[in-house]
mmCIF file of C-alpha atoms in Angstrom:
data_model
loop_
_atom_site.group_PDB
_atom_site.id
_atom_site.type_symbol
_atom_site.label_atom_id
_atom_site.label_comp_id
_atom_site.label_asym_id
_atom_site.label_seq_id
_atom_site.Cartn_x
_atom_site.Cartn_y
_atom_site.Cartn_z
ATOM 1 C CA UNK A 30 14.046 302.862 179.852
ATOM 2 C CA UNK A 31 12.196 303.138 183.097
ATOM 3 C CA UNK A 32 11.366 299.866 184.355
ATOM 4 C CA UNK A 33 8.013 300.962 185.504
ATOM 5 C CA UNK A 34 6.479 302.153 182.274
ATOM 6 C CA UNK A 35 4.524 300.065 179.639
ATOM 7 C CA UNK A 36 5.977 299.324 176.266
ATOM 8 C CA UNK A 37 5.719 301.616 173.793
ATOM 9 C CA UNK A 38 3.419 299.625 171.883
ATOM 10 C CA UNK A 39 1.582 298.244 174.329
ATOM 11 C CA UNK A 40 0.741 301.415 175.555
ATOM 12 C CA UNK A 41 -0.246 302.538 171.380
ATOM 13 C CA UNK A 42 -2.535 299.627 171.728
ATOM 14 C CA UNK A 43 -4.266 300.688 174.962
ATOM 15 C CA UNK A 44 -4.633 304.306 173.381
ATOM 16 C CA UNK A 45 -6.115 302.978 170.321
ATOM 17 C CA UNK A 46 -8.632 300.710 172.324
ATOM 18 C CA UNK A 47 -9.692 303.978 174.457
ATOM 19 C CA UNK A 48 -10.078 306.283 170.911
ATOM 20 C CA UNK A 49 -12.401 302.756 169.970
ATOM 21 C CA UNK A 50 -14.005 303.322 173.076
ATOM 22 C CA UNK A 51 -14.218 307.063 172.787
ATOM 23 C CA UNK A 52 -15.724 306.338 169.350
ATOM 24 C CA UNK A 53 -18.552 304.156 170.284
ATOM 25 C CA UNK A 54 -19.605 306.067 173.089
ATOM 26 C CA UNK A 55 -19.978 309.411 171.231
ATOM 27 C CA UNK A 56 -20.986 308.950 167.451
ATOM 28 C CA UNK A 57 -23.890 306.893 166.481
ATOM 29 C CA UNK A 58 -23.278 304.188 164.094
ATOM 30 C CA UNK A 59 -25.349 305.296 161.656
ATOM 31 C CA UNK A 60 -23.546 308.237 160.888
ATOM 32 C CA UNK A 61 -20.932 306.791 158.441
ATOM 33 C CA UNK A 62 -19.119 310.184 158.018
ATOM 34 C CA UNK A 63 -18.074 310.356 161.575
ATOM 35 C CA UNK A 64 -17.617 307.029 162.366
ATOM 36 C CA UNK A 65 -14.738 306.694 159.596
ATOM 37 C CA UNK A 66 -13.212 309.601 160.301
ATOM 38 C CA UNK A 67 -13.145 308.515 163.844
ATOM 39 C CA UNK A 68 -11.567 305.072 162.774
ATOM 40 C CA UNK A 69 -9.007 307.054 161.203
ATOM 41 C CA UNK A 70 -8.066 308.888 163.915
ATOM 42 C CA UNK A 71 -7.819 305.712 166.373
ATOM 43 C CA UNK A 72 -5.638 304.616 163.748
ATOM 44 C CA UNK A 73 -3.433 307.497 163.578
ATOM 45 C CA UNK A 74 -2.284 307.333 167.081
ATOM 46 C CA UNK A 75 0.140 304.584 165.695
ATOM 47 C CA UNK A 76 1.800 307.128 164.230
ATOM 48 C CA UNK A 77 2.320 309.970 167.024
ATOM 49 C CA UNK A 78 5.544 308.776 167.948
ATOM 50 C CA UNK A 79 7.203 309.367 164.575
ATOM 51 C CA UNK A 80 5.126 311.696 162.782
ATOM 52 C CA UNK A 81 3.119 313.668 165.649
ATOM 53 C CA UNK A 82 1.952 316.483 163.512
ATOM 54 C CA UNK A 83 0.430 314.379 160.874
ATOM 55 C CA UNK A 84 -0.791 312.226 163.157
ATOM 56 C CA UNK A 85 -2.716 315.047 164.978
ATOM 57 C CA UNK A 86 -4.235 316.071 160.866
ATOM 58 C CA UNK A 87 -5.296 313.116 160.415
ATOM 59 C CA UNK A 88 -7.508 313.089 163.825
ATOM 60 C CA UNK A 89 -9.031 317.305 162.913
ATOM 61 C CA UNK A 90 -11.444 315.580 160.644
ATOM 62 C CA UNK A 91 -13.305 313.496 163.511
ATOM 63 C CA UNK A 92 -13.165 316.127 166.199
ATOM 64 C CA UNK A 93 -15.318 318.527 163.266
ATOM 65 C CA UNK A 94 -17.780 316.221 162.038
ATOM 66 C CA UNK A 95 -18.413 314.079 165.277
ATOM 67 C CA UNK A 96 -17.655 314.351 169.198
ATOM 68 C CA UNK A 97 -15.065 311.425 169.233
ATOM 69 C CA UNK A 98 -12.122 313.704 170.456
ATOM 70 C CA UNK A 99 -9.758 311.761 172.558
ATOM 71 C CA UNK A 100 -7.999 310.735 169.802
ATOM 72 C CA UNK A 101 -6.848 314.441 168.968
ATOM 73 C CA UNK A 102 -6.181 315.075 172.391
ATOM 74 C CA UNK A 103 -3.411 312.400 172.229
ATOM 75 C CA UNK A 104 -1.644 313.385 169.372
ATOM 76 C CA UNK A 105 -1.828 316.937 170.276
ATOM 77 C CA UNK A 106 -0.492 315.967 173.676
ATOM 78 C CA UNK A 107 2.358 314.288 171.843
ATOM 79 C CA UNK A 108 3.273 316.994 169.645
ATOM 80 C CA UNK A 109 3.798 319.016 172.990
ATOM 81 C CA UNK A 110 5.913 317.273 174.015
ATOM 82 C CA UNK A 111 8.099 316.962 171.394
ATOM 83 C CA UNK A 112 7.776 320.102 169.670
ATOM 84 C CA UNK A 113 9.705 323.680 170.447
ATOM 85 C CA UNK A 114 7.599 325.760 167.966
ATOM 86 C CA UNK A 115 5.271 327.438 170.132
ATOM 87 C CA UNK A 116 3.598 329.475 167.195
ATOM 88 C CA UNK A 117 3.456 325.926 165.589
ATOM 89 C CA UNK A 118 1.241 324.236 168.914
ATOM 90 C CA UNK A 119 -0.784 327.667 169.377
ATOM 91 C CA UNK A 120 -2.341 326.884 166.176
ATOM 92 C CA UNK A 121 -2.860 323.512 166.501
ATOM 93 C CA UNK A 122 -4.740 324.252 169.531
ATOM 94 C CA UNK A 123 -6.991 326.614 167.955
ATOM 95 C CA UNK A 124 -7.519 324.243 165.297
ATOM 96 C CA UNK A 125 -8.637 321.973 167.574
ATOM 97 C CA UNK A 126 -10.720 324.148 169.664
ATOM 98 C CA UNK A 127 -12.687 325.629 165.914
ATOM 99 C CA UNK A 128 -12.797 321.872 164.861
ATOM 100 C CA UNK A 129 -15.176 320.819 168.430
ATOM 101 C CA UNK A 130 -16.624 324.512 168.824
ATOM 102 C CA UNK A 131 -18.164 324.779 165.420
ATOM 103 C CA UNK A 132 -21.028 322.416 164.239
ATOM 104 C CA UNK A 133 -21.086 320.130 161.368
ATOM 105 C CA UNK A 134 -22.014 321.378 158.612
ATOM 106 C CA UNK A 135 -20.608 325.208 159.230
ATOM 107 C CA UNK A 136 -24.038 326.122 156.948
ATOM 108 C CA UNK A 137 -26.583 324.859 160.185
ATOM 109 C CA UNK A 138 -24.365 328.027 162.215
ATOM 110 C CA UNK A 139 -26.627 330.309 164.261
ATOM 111 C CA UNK A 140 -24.766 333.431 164.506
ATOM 112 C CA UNK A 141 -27.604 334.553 167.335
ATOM 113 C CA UNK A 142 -26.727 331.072 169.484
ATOM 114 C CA UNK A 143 -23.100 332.533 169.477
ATOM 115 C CA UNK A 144 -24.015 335.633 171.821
ATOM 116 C CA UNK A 145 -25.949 333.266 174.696
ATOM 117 C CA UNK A 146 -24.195 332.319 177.906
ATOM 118 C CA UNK A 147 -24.385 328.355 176.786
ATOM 119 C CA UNK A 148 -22.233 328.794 173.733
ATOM 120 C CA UNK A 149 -19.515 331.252 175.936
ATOM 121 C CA UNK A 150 -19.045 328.251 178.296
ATOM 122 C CA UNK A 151 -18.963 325.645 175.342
ATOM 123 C CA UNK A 152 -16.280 327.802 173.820
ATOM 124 C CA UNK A 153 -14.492 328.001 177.404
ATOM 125 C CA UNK A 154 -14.808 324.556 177.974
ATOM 126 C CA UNK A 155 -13.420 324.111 174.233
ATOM 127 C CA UNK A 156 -10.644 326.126 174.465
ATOM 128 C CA UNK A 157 -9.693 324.652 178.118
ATOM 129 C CA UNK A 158 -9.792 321.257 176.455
ATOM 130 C CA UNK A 159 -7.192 322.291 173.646
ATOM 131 C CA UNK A 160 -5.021 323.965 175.651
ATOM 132 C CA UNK A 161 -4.850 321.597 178.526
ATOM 133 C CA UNK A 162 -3.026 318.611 175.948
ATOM 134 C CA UNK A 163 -0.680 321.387 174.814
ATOM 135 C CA UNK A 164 -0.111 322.975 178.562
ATOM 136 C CA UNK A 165 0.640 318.990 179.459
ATOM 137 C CA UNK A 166 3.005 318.159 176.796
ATOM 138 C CA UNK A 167 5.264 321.364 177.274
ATOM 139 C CA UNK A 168 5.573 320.193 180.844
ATOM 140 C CA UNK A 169 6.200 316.616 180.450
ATOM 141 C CA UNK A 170 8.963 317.879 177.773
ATOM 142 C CA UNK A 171 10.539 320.390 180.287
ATOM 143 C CA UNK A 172 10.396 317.469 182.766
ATOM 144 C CA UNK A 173 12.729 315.901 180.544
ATOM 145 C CA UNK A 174 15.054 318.542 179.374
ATOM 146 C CA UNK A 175 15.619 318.625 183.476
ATOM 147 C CA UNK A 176 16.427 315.982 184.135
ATOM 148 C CA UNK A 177 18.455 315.566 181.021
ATOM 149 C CA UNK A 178 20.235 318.705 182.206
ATOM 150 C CA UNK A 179 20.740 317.112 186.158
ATOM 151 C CA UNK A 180 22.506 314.286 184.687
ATOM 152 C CA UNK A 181 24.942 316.618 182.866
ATOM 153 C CA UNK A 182 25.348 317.947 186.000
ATOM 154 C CA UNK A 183 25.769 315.008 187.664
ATOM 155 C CA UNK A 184 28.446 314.050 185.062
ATOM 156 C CA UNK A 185 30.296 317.625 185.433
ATOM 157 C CA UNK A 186 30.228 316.938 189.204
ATOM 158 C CA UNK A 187 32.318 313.381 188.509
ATOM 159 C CA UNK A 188 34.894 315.407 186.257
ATOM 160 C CA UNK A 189 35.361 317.936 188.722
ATOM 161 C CA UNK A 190 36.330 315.396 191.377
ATOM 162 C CA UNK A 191 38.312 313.664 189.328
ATOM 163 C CA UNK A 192 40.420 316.769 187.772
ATOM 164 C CA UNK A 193 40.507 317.593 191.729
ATOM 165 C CA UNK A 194 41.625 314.133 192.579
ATOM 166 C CA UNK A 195 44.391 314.575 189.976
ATOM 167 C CA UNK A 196 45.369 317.634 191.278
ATOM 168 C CA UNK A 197 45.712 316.375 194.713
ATOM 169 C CA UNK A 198 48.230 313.383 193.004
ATOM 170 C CA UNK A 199 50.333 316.098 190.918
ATOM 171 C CA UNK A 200 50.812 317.970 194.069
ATOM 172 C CA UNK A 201 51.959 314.610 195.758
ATOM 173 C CA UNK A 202 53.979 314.230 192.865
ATOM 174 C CA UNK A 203 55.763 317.530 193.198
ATOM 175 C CA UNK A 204 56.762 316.675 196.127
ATOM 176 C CA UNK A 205 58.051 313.296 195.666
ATOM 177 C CA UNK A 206 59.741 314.907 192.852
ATOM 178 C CA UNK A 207 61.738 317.216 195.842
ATOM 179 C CA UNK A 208 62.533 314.985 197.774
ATOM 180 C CA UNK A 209 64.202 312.468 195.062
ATOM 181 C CA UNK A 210 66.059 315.780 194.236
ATOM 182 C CA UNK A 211 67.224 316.954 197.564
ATOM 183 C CA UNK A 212 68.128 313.400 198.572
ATOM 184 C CA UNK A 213 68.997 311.368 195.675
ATOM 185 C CA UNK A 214 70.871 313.695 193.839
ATOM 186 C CA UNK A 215 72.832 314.329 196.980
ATOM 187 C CA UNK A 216 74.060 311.117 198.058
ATOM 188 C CA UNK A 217 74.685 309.986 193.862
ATOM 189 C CA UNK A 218 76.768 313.728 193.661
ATOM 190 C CA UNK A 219 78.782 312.631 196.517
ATOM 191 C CA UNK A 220 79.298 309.540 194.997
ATOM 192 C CA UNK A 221 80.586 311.025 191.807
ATOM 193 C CA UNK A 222 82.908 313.730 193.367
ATOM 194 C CA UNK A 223 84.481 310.861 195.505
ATOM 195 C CA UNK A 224 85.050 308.804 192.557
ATOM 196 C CA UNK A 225 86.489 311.728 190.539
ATOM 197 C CA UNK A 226 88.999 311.735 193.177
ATOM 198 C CA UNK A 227 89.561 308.249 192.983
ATOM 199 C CA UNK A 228 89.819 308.461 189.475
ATOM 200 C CA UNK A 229 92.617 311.639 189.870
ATOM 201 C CA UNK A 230 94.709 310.469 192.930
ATOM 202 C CA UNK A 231 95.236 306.803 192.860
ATOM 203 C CA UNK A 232 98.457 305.464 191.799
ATOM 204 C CA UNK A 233 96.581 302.125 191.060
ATOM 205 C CA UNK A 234 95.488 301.820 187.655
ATOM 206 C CA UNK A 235 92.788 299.702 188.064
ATOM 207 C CA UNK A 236 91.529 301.923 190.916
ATOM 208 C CA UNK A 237 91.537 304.890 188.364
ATOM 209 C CA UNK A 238 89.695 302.934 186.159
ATOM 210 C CA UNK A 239 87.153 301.970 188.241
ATOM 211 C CA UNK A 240 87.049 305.654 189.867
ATOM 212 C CA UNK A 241 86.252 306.809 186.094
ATOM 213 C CA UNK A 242 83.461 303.896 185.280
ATOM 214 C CA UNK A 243 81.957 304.757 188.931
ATOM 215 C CA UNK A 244 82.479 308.800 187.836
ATOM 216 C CA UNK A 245 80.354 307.750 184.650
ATOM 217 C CA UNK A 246 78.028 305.862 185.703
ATOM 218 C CA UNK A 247 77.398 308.817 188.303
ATOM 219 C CA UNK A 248 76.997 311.207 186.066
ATOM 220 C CA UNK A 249 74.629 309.314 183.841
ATOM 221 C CA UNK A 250 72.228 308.626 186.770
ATOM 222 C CA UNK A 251 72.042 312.245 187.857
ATOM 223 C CA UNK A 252 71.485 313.170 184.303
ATOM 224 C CA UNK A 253 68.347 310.800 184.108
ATOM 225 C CA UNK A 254 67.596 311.236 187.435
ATOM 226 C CA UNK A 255 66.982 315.536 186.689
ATOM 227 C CA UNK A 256 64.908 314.278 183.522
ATOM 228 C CA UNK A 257 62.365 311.949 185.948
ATOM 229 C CA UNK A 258 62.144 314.868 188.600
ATOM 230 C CA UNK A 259 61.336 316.846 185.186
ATOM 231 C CA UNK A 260 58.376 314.400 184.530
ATOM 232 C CA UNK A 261 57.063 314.405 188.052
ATOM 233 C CA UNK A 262 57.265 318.273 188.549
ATOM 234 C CA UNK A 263 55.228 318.601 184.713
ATOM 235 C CA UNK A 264 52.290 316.771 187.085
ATOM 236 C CA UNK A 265 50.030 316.323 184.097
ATOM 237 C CA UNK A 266 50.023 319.890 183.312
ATOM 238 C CA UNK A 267 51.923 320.427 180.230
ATOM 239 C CA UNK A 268 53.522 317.967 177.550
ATOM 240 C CA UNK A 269 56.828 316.741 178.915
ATOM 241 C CA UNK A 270 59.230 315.472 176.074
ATOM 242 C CA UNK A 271 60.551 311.991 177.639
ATOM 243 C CA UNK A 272 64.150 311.070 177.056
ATOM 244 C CA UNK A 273 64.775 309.023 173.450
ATOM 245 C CA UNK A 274 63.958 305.104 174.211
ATOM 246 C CA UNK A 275 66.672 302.755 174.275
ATOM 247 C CA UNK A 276 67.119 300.527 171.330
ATOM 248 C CA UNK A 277 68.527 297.280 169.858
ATOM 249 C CA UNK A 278 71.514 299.607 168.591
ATOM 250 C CA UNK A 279 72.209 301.031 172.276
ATOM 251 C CA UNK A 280 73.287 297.683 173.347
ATOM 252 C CA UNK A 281 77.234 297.923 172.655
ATOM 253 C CA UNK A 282 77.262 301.155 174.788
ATOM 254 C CA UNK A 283 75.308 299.504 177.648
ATOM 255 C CA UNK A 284 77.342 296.442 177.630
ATOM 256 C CA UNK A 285 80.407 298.834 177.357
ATOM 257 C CA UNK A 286 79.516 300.575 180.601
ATOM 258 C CA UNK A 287 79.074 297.654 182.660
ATOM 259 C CA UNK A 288 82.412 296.730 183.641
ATOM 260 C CA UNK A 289 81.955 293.340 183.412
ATOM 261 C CA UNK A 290 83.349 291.011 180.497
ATOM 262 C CA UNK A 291 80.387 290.142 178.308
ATOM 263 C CA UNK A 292 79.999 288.715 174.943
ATOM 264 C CA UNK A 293 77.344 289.377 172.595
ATOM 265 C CA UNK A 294 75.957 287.453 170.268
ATOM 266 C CA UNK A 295 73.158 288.587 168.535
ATOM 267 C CA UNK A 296 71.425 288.048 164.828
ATOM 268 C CA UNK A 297 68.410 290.213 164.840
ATOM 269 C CA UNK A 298 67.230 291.799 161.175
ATOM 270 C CA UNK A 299 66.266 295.093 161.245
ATOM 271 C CA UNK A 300 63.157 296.856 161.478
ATOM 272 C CA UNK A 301 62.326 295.175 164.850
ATOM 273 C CA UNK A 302 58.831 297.206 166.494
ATOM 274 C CA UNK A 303 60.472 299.522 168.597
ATOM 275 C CA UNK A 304 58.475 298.011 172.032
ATOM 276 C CA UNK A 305 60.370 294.600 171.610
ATOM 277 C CA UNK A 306 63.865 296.150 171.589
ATOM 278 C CA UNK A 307 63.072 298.297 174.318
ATOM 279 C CA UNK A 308 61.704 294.789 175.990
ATOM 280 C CA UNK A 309 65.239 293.202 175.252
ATOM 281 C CA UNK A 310 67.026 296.067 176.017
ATOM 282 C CA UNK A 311 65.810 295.893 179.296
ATOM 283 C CA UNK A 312 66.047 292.328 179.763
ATOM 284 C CA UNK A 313 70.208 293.115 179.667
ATOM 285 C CA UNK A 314 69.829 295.423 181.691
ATOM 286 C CA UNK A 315 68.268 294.281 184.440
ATOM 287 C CA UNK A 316 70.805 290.947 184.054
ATOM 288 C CA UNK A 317 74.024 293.149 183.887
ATOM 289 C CA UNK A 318 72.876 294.958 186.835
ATOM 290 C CA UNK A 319 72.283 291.933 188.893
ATOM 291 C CA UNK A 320 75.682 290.634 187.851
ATOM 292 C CA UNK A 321 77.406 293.522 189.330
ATOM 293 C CA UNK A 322 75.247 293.029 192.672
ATOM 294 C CA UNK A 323 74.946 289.670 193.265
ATOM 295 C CA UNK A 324 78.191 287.906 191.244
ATOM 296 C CA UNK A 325 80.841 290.385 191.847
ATOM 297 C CA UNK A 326 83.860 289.250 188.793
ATOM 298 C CA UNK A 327 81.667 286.797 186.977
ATOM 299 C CA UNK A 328 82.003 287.374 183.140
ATOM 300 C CA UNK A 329 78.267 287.527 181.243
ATOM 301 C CA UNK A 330 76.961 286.025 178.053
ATOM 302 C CA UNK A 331 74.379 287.297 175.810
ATOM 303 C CA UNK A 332 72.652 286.010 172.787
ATOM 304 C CA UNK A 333 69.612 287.415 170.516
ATOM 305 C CA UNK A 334 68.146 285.600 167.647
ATOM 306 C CA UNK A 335 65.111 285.385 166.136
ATOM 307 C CA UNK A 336 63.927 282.049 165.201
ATOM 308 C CA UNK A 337 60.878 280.779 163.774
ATOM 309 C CA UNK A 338 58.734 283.884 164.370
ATOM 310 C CA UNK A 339 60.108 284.053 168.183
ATOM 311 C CA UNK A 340 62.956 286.610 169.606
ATOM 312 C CA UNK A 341 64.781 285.126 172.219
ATOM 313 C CA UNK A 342 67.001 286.741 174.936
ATOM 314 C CA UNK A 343 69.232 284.943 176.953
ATOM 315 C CA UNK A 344 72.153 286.201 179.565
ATOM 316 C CA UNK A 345 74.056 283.711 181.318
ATOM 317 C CA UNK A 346 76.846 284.711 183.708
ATOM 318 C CA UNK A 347 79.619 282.416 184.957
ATOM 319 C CA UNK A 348 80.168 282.057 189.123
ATOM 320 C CA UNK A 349 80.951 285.313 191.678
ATOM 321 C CA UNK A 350 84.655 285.103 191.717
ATOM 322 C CA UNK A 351 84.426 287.820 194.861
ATOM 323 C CA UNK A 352 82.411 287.937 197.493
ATOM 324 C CA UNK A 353 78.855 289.324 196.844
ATOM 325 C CA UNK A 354 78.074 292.893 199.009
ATOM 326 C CA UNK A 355 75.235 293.535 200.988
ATOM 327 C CA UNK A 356 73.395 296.423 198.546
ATOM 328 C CA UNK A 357 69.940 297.713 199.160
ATOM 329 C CA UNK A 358 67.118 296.565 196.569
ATOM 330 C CA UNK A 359 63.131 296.345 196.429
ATOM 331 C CA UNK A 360 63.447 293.027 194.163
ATOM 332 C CA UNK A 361 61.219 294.380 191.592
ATOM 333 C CA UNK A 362 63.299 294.315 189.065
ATOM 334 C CA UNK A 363 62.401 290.814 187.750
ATOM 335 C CA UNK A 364 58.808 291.521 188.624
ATOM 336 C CA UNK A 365 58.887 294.720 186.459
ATOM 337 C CA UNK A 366 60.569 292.350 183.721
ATOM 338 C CA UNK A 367 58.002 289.740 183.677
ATOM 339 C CA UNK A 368 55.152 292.483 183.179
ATOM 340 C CA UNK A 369 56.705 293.627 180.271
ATOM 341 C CA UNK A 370 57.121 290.431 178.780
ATOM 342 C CA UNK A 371 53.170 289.494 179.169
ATOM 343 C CA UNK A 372 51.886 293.243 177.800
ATOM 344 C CA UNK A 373 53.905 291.788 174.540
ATOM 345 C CA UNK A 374 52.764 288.243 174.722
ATOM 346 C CA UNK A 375 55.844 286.569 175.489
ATOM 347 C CA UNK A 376 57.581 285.027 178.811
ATOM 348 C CA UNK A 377 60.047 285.291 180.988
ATOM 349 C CA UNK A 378 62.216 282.762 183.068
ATOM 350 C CA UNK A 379 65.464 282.727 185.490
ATOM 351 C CA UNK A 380 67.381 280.098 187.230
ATOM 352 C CA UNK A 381 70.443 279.348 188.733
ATOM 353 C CA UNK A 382 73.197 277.012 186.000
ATOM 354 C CA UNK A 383 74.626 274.024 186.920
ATOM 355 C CA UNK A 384 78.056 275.633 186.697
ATOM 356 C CA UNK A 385 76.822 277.912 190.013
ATOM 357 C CA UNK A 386 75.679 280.921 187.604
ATOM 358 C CA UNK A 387 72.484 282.651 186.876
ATOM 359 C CA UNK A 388 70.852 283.072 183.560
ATOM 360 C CA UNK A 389 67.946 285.067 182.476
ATOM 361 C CA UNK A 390 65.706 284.065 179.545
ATOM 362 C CA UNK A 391 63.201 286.216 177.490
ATOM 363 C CA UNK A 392 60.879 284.740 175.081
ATOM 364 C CA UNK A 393 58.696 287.256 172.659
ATOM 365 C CA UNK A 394 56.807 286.703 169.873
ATOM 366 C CA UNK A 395 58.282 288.447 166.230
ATOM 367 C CA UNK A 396 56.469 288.296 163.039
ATOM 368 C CA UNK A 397 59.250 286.699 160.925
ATOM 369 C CA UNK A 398 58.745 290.013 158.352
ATOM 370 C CA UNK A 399 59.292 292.455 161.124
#
């Protein structure tokens, strides 16, 4: 609502007091007839916001038998501007304009009067004065079907920049997506062709072992690497199916192609919301991979159980038996973690053991029916 403009029924009770006013300026007291009739049609205006049209019938009779008119002026004014039926207004103005042109009663007509220049400018006048409530109304209602019609626009305007805005990030997209191909996938091919030939021409058993986990693991990252360049090159565009989420059941093959000596121990029931496994799933993860990085021979524990409507996740690993390498990271990986775990209401802590390890600890809350 525009601050500026009166209440609604403040302003009702204004236009009442002015039909009042209208009322006892115009029809003599004495004449019961009109002065009724003209009560009735201040009292109508209290219903021109709801029912316009009989609001305007109910204020005909005073405009005929008396001169009290502002009353049917309103209403008619609010019909306007409500009201599409142009037929509908065209004859409420010319009911208007008979009801003040024509004395009351109809029997005291002088057909002769009509024909002299004083009644043709009374019946201008008349006319003038019905059509100038209707003329008003029509423009205060295309007023507001414009500016109705400007904020649509203005809305359409905000949807165009954004859809353009998005199209500027899909094309940024595409060519992140590019350059993760022509890069990554180079350097992680290499990497898989050299261990192939580890794998093929060492007489060291362990070193073909290794060559064929590193050949793997190779393989496996190029294979989801292709799916995310598939994602980023879809930019929004069209449905992209994303590869099957990991789950609870997945963890034997990721602890499998680790390399490093782990033992599970887990008690979880089934039927476990799919966004908690994928949670602990990635939990291990995250802890096997910085196992490998940062304690190079250490052997890794993990235990899952649910307890007393919480799942807990916990991987311990034992001390680096080799020296650590220097390998590039962006240290997000805990961060990432730690995200995850608040989304699902749970937490997530990490600390070095008293034995010179590292252990990781998830906390989530699990309905105990899940």
């Amino acid at each position: 609502m525009n601050p500026r403009r009166p209440p609604a029924l403040l302003l009702d009770a204004l236009l009442v007091c002015v039909a009042l006013l209208d009322l006892w300026v115009n029809v003599d007291s004495e004449d019961h007839p009109a002065t009724a009739y003209g009560l009735l049609a201040a009292l109508a205006l209290a219903l021109r916001r709801h029912r316009p049209l009989l609001a305007f019938a109910l204020t005909l009779p005073s405009a005929l038998v008396g001169d009290a008119v502002f009353a049917t002026m309103a209403t008619l004014y609010t019909l306007s501007s409500h009201c599409r039926h142009r037929a509908l207004l065209v004859g409420c103005a010319l009911a208007f304009a008979v009801c003040d042109f024509m004395p009351w009663p109809w029997t005291s007509l002088d057909v002769d009067e009509l024909a002299e220049t004083y009644s043709l400018v009374h019946l201008t006048y008349t006319l003038a004065t019905a059509a100038a409530p209707v003329f008003l109304g029509q423009l205060v209602q295309a007023r507001r079907e414009l500016s109705l019609r400007l904020a649509e626009i203005s809305q359409a305007r905000e949807q165009e920049q954004l859809l353009s805005a998005q199209a500027v990030l899909a094309k940024e997209r595409a060519q992140l997506a590019r350059e993760m191909h022509d890069v990554v996938s180079h350097q992680v091919s290499l990497i898989a062709v050299t261990a192939g030939a580890l794998q093929v021409g060492s007489p060291d058993a362990e070193a073909r072992a290794a060559g064929a986990t590193i050949r793997r693991l190779s393989v496996q990252t190029l294979e989801e690497l292709r799916h995310m360049v598939g994602v980023l090159r879809a930019s929004g565009i069209r449905p992209t199916e994303l590869t099957p989420q990991p789950s609870l059941a997945d963890l034997h093959q990721l602890i499998g192609a680790s390399g490093i000596e782990t033992e599970l121990e887990t008690d979880l029931p089934d039927g476990l919301p799919p966004a908690l496994q994928r949670a602990v799933y990635r939990t291990v993860q995250e802890a096997l991979t910085n196992v490998r990085k940062h304690a190079p021979g250490a052997g890794a524990t993990v235990r899952i159980h649910h307890r007393d409507g919480a799942l807990r996740t916990t991987v311990t690993n034992s001390a680096a038996t080799r020296p650590a390498l220097p390998l590039p990271g962006a240290h997000h990986g805990l961060v990432g973690l730690r995200q995850r775990a608040e989304l699902l209401g749970g937490t997530i802590t990490s600390g070095p053991t008293t034995d010179g390890g590292y252990q990781l600890r998830l906390e989530l809350p699990a309905d105990d029916s899940s």
